[in-house]
Tab-separated table of C-alpha atoms in Angstrom:
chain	number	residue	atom	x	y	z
G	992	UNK	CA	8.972	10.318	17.127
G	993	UNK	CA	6.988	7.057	17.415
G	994	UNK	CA	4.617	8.069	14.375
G	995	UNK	CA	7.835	8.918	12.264
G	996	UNK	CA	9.536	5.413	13.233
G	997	UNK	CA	5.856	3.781	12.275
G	998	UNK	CA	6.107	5.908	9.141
G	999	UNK	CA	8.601	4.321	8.121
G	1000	UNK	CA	8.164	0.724	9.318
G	1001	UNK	CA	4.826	1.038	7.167
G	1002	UNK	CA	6.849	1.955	3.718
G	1003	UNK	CA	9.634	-0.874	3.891
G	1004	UNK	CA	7.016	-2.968	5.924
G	1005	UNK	CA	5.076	-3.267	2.736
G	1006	UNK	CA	8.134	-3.463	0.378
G	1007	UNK	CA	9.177	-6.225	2.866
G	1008	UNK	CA	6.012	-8.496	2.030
G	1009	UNK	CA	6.253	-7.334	-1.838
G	1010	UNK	CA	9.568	-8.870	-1.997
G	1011	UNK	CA	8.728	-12.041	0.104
G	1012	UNK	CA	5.794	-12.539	-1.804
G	1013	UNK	CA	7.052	-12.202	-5.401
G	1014	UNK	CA	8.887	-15.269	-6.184
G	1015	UNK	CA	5.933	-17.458	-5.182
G	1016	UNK	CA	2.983	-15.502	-6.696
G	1017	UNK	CA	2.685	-17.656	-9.536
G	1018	UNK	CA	3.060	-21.104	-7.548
G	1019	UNK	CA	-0.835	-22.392	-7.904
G	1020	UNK	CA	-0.870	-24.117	-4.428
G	1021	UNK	CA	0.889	-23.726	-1.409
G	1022	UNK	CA	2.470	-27.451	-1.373
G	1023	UNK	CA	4.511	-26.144	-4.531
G	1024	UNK	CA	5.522	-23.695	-2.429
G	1025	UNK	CA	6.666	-26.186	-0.071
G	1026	UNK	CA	8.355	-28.138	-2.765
G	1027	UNK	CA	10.652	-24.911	-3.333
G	1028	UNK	CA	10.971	-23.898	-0.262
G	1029	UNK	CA	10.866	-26.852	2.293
G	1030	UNK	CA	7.707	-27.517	4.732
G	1031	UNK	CA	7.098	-23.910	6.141
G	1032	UNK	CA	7.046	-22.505	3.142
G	1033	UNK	CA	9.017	-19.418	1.834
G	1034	UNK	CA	9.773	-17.620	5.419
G	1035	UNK	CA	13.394	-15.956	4.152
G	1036	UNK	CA	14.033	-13.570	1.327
G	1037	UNK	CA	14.841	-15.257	-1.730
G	1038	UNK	CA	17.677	-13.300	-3.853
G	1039	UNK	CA	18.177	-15.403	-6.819
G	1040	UNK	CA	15.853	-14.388	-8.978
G	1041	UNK	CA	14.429	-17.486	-10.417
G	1042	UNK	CA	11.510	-16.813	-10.992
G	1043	UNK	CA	12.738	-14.241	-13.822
G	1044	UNK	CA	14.677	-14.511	-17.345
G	1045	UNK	CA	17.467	-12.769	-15.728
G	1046	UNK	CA	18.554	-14.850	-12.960
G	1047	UNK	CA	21.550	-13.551	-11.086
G	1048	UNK	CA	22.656	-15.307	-7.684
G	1049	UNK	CA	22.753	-13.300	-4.339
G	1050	UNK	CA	21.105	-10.102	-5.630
G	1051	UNK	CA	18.977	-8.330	-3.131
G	1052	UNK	CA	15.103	-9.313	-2.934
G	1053	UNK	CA	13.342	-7.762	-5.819
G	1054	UNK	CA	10.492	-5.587	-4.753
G	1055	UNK	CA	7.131	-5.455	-7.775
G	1056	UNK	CA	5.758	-2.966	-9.518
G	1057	UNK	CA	3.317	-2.403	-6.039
G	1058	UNK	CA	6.566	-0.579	-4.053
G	1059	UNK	CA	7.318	0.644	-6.926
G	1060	UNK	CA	3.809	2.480	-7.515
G	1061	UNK	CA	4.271	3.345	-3.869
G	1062	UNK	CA	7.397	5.386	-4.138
G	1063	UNK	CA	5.924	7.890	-6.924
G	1064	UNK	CA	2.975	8.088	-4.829
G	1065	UNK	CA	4.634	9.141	-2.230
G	1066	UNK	CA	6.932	11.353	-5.046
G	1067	UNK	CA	3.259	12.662	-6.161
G	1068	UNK	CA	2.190	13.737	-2.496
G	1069	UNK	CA	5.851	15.439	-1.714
G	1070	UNK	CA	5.515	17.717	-4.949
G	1071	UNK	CA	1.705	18.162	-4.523
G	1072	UNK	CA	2.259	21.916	-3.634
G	1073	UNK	CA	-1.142	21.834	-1.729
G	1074	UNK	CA	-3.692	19.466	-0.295
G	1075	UNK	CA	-6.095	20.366	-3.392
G	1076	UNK	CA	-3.807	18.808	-5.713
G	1077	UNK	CA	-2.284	15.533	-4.428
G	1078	UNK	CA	-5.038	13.630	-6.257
G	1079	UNK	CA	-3.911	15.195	-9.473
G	1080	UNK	CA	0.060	15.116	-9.147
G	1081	UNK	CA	-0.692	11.588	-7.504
G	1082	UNK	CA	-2.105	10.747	-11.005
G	1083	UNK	CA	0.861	12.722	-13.067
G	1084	UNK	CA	3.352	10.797	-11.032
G	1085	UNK	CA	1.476	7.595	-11.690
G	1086	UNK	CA	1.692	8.599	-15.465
G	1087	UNK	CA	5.197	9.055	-15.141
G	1088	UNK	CA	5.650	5.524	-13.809
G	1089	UNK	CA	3.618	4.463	-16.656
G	1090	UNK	CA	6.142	6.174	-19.463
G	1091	UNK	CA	8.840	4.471	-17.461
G	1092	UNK	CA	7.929	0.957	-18.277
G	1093	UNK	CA	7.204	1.343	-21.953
G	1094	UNK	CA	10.439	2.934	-21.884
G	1095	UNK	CA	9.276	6.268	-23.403
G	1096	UNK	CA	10.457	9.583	-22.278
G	1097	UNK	CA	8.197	12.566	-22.186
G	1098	UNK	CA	9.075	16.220	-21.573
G	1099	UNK	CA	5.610	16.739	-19.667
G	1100	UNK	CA	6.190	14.088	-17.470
G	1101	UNK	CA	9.715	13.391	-17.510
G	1102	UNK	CA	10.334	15.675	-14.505
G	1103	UNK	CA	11.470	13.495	-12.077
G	1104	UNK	CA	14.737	11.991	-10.700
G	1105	UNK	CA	13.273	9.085	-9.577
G	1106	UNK	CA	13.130	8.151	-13.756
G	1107	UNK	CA	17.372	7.669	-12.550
G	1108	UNK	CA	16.903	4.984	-9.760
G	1109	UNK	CA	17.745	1.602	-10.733
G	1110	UNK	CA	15.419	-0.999	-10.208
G	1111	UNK	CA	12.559	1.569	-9.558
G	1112	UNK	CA	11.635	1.470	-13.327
G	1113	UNK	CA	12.183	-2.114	-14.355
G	1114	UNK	CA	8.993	-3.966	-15.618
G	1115	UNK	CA	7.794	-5.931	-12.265
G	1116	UNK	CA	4.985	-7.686	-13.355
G	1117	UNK	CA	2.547	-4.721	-13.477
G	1118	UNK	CA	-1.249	-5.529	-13.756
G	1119	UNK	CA	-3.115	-4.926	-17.010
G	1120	UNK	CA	-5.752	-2.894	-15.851
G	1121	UNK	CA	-2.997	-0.799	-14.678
G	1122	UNK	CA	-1.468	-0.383	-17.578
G	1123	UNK	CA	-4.480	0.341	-19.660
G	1124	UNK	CA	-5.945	3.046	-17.504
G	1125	UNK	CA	-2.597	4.855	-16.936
G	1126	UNK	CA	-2.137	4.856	-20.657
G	1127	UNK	CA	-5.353	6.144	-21.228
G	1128	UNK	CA	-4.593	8.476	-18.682
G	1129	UNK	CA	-1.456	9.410	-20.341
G	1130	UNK	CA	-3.325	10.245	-24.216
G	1131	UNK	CA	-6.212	11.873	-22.423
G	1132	UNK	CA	-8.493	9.212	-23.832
G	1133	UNK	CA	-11.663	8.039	-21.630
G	1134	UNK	CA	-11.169	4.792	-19.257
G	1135	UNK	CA	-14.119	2.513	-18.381
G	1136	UNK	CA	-13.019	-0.577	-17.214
G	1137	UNK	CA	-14.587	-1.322	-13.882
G	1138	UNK	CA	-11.871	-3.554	-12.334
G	1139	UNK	CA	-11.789	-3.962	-8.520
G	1140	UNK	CA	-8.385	-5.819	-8.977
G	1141	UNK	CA	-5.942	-5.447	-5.768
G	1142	UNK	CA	-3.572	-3.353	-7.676
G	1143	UNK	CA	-5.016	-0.091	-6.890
G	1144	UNK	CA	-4.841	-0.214	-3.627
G	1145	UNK	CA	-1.672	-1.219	-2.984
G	1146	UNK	CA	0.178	2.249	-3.793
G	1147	UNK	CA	-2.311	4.366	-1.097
G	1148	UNK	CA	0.006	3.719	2.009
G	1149	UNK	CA	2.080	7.377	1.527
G	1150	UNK	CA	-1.955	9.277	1.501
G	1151	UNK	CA	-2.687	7.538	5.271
G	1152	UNK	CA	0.438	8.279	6.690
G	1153	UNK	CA	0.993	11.879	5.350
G	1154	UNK	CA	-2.028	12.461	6.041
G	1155	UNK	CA	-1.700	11.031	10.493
G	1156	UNK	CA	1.836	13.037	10.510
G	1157	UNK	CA	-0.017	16.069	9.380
G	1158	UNK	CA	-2.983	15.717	11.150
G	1159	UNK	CA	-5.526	15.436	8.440
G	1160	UNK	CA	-9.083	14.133	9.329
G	1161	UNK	CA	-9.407	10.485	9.007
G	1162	UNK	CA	-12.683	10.690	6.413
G	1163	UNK	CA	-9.956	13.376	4.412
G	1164	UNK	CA	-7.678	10.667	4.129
G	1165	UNK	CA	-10.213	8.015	3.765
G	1166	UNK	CA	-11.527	9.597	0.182
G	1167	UNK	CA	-8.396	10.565	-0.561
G	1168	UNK	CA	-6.643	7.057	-0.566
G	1169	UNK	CA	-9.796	5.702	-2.390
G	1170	UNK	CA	-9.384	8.762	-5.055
G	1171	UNK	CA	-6.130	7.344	-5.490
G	1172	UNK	CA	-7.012	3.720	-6.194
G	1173	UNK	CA	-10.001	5.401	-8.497
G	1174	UNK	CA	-6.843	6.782	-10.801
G	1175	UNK	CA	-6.585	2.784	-12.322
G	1176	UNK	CA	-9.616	1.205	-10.580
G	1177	UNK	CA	-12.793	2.226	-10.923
G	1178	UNK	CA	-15.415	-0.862	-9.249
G	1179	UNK	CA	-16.165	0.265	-5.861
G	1180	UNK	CA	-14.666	-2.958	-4.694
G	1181	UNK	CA	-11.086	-1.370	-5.938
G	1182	UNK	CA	-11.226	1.651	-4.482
G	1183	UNK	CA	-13.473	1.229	-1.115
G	1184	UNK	CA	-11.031	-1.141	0.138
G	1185	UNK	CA	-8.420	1.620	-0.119
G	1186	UNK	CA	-10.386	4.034	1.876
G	1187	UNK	CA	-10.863	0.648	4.360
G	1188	UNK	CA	-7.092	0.463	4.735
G	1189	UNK	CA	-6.039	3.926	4.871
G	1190	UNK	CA	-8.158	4.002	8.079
G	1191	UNK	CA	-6.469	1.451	9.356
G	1192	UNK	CA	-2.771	2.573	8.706
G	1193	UNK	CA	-3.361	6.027	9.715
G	1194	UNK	CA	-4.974	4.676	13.107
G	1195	UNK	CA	-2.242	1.877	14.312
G	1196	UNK	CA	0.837	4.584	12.857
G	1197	UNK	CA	-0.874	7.123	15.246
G	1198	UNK	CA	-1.732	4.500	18.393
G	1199	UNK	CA	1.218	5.469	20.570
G	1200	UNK	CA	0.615	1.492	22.199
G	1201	UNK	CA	-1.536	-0.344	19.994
G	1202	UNK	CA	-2.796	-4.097	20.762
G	1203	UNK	CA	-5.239	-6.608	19.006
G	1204	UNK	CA	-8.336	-5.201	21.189
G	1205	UNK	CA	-7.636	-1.845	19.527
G	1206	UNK	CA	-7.135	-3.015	16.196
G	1207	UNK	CA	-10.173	-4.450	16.071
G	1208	UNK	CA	-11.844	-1.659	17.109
G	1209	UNK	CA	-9.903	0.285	14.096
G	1210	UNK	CA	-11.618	-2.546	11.776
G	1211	UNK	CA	-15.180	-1.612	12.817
G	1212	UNK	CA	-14.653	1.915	13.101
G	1213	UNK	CA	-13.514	1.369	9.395
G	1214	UNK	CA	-16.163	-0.400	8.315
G	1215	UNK	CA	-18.850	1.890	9.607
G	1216	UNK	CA	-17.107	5.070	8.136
G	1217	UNK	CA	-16.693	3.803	4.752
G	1218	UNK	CA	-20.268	2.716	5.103
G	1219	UNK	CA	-21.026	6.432	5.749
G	1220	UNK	CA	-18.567	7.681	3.090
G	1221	UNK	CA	-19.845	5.047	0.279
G	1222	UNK	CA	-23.326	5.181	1.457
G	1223	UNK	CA	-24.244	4.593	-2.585
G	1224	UNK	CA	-22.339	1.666	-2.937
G	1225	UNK	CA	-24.306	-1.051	-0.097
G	1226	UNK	CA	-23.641	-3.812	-2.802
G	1227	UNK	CA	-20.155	-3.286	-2.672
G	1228	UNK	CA	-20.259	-2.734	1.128
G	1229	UNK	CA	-22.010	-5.749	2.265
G	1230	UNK	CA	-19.443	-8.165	-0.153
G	1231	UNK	CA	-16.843	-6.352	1.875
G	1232	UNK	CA	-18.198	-6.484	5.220
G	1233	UNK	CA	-18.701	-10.400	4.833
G	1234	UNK	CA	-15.125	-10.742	4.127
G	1235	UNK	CA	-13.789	-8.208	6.779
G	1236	UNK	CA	-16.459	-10.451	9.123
G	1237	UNK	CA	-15.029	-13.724	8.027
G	1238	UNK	CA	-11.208	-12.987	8.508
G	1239	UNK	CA	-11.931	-11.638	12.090
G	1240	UNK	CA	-13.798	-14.884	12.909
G	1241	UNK	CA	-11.204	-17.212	11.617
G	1242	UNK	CA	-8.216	-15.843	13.787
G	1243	UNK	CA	-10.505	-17.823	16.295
G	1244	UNK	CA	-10.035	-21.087	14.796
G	1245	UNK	CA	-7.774	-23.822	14.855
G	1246	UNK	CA	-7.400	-23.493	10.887
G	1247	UNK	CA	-3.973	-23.636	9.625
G	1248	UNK	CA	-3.158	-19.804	8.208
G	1249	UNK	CA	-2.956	-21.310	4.347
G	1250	UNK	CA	-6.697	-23.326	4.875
G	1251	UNK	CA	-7.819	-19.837	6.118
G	1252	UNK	CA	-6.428	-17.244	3.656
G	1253	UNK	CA	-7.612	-19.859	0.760
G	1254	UNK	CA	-11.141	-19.785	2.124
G	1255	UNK	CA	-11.024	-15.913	1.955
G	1256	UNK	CA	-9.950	-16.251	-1.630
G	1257	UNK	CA	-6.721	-15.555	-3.570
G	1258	UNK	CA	-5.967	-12.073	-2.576
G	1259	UNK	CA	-6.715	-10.587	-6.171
G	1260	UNK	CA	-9.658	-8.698	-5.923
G	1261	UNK	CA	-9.369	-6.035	-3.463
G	1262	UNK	CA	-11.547	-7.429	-1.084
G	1263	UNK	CA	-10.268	-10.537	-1.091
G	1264	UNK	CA	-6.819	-9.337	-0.508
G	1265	UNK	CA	-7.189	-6.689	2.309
G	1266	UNK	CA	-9.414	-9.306	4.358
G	1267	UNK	CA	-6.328	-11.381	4.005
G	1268	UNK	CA	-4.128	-8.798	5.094
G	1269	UNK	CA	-7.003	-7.774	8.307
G	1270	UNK	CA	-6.389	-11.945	9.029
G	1271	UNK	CA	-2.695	-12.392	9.098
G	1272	UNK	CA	-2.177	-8.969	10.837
G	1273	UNK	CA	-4.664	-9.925	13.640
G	1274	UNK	CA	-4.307	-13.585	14.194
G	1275	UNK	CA	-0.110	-12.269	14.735
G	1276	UNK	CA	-0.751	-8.957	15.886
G	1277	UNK	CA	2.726	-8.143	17.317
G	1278	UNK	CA	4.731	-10.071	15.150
G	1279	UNK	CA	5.730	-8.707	12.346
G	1280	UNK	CA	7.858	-11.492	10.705
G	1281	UNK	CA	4.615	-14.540	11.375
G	1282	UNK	CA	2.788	-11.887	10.056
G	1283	UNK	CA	4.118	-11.596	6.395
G	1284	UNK	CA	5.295	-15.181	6.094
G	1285	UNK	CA	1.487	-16.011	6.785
G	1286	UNK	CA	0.275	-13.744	4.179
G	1287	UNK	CA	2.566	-14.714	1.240
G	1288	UNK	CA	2.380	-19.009	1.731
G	1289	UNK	CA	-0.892	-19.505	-0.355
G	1290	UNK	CA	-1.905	-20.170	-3.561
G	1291	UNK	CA	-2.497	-17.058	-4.744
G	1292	UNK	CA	-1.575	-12.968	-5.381
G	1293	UNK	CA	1.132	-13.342	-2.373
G	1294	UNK	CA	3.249	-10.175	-3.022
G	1295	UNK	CA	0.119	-7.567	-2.956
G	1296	UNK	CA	-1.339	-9.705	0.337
G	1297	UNK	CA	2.435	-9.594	1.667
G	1298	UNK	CA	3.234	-6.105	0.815
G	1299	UNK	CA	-0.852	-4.868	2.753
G	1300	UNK	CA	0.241	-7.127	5.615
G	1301	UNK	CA	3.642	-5.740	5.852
G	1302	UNK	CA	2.338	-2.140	5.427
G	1303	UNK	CA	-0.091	-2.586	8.531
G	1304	UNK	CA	2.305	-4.332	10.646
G	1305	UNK	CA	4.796	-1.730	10.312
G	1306	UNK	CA	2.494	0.946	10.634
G	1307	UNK	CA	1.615	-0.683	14.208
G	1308	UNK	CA	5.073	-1.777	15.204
G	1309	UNK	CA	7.779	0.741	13.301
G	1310	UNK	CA	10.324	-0.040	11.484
G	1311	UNK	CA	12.924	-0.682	14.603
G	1312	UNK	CA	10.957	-3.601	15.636
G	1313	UNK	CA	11.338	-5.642	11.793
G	1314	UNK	CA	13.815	-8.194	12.142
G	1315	UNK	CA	16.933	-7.479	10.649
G	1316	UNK	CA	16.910	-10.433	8.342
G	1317	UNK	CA	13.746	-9.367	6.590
G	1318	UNK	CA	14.900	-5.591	5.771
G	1319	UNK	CA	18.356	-6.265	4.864
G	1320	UNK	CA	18.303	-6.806	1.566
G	1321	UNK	CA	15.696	-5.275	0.653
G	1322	UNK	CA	15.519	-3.615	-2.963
G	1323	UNK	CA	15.030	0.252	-2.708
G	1324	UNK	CA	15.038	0.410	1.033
G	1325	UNK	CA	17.267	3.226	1.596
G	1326	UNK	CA	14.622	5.319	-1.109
G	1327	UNK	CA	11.444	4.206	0.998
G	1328	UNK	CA	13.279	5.293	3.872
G	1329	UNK	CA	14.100	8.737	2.759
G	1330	UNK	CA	10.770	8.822	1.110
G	1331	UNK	CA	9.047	8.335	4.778
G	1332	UNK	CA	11.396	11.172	5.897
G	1333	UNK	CA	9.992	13.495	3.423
G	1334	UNK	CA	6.647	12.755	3.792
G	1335	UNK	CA	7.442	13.486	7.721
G	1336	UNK	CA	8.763	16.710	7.198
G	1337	UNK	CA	6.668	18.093	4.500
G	1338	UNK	CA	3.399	17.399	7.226
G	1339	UNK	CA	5.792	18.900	9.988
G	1340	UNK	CA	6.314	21.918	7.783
G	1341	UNK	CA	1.921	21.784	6.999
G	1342	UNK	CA	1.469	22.112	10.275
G	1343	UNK	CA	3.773	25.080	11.225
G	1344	UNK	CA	1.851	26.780	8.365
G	1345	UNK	CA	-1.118	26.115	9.566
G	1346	UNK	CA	-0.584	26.738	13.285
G	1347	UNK	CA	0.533	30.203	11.746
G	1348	UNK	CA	-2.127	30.815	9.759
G	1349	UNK	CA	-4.713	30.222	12.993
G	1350	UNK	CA	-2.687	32.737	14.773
G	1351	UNK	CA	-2.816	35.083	11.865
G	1352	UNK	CA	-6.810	34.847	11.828
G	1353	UNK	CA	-6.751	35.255	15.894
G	1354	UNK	CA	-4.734	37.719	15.527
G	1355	UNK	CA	-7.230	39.662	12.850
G	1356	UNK	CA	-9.872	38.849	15.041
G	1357	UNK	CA	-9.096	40.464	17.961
G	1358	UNK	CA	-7.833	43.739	15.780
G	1359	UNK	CA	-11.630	43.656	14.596
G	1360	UNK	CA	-13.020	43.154	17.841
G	1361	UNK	CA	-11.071	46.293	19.451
């Protein structure tokens, strides 16, 4: 039950450092952070919504469009039918959230109950590359913008741990979680750091005792399979690599975390922000709550580098081990929870069928060999 409770921690993980993140993502330096938030930063959930026209005192802590893209991933996966498809119904129900932030209802895609959860379809601050490609996506019109913004990656964390629970190769899930950024982000900086941290989330959830040593190993593992994946793409390899090289070498240092992650960069190109995530993760591997609080006081894109942190830290420590404090009040917990559930028992179920299926081919087998 380990990878189920890592499951889990992994979905609200990430809609843990989402929600930290958020009301400081447009603060321009981490000493206006401060100024809100006193010395350390922003370390506790913030629930007034300040930061928004509709403020509203001791509300629960408002998760972005990034959990939100998340969820009807993981709603695209569950209703996939087969592994063939979850690309496609990945992209339907990323469609769907489109329609439900223009506020338009469509019989096509208008299939889900999810269209019924509060909060789930409010406009969060959602990314205009996003936008564009999902509403090309939407009028069948062609897409060409080349962004490698962070945004695409940060709904792939359902496609690595479906596909550990059900015992899908690692290179499966790998091109899978990059076809998935590819849906809204097509630069092989935004999509080959998706394949980059699926490998990592589908190795700590599965690690029944991971440690820093191993998770290193995970990194350069990583690194040389999306290397042999993306063989095309060295450019966009090599930028990556640097980055991935750099974070490692500064857990090393004395640097405070904010001088570190601002060297790295702002944590809104993909690169930039899943090297941030690989530094706060390992320089506090084993801490989830240092962790996240790390990742979101900087100048720059702190709910998507929050919610990647969060992700991998719950992947490697489960969801019992998050402080209380941090998942409380959480927006749409009890819906990431359930969706981690599903995503459990659906692979579960896969691999029944499958263990069948092997015995039905023995079984023809040795009919054909008597």
């Amino acid at each position: 039950m380990k990878l189920r409770n890592c499951m889990r921690g992994a979905m609200v993980g990430g809609a843990i450092g989402d929600a930290l993140g958020y009301p400081v993502r447009t603060i321009k330096s981490f000493e206006g952070i401060q100024a809100k938030y006193g010395v350390r930063g922003i370390t506790r959930m913030d629930t007034t919504r300040w930061w928004l026209d509709n403020e509203e005192l001791d509300s629960e802590a408002l998760v972005t469009d990034k959990t939100q893209m998340t969820i009807y991933t993981a709603w695209g996966l569950l209703n996939a039918g087969t592994p063939k498809m979850a690309v496609a119904s990945v992209r339907e129900a990323c469609i769907e959230w489109y329609l439900s932030q223009i506020g338009w209802a469509n019989t096509q895609f208008e299939q889900s109950w999810l269209r019924k959860v509060e909060g789930l379809n409010e406009r969060r601050d959602a990314d205009y590359t996003t936008m564009m490609a999902l509403r090309a996506a939407f009028e069948e019109e062609p897409f060409f913008s080349r962004s490698n913004g962070s945004a695409g990656m940060a709904r792939i964390a359902p496609a690595a741990l479906y596909a550990a629970s059900s015992e899908t190769s690692i290179e499966a899930a790998d091109l899978q979680a990059a076809e998935i950024a590819k849906i809204t982000h097509l630069h092989p900086l935004g999509y080959i750091p998706a394949a980059l941290e699926a490998h990592l989330l589908y190795r700590l959830a599965a690690d029944a005792a991971p440690s820093r040593i191993r998770f290193i190993h995970y990194i350069q593992e990583g690194m040389a399979t999306v290397r042999n994946l993306f063989a095309e793409e060295s450019e966009a390899l090599d930028r990556l690599q640097e980055l991935v090289d750099k974070a490692i070498a500064l857990t090393a240092t004395c640097q405070s975390d904010v001088r570190a992650i601002e060297s790295i960069g702002e944590g809104k190109m993909a690169e930039e922000a899943l090297a941030i995530a690989i530094y706060c993760s390992l320089k506090h591997f084993g801490n989830f709550e240092a962790a996240v609080v790390a990742a979101v006081n900087h100048m720059g894109a702190s709910d998507i580098t929050g919610a990647l942190t969060g992700s991998l830290m719950g992947a490697a420590l489960g969801y019992n081990a998050i402080p209380a404090r941090l998942k409380d009040n959480v927006e749409l917990q009890d819906l990431l929870l359930s969706m981690a559930d599903g995503l459990w028992n659906d692979s579960m179920l896969q691999q029944a069928m499958n263990k069948e299926a092997d015995l039905d081919s023995a079984a023809k087998r040795q009919l054909l060999a008597c």
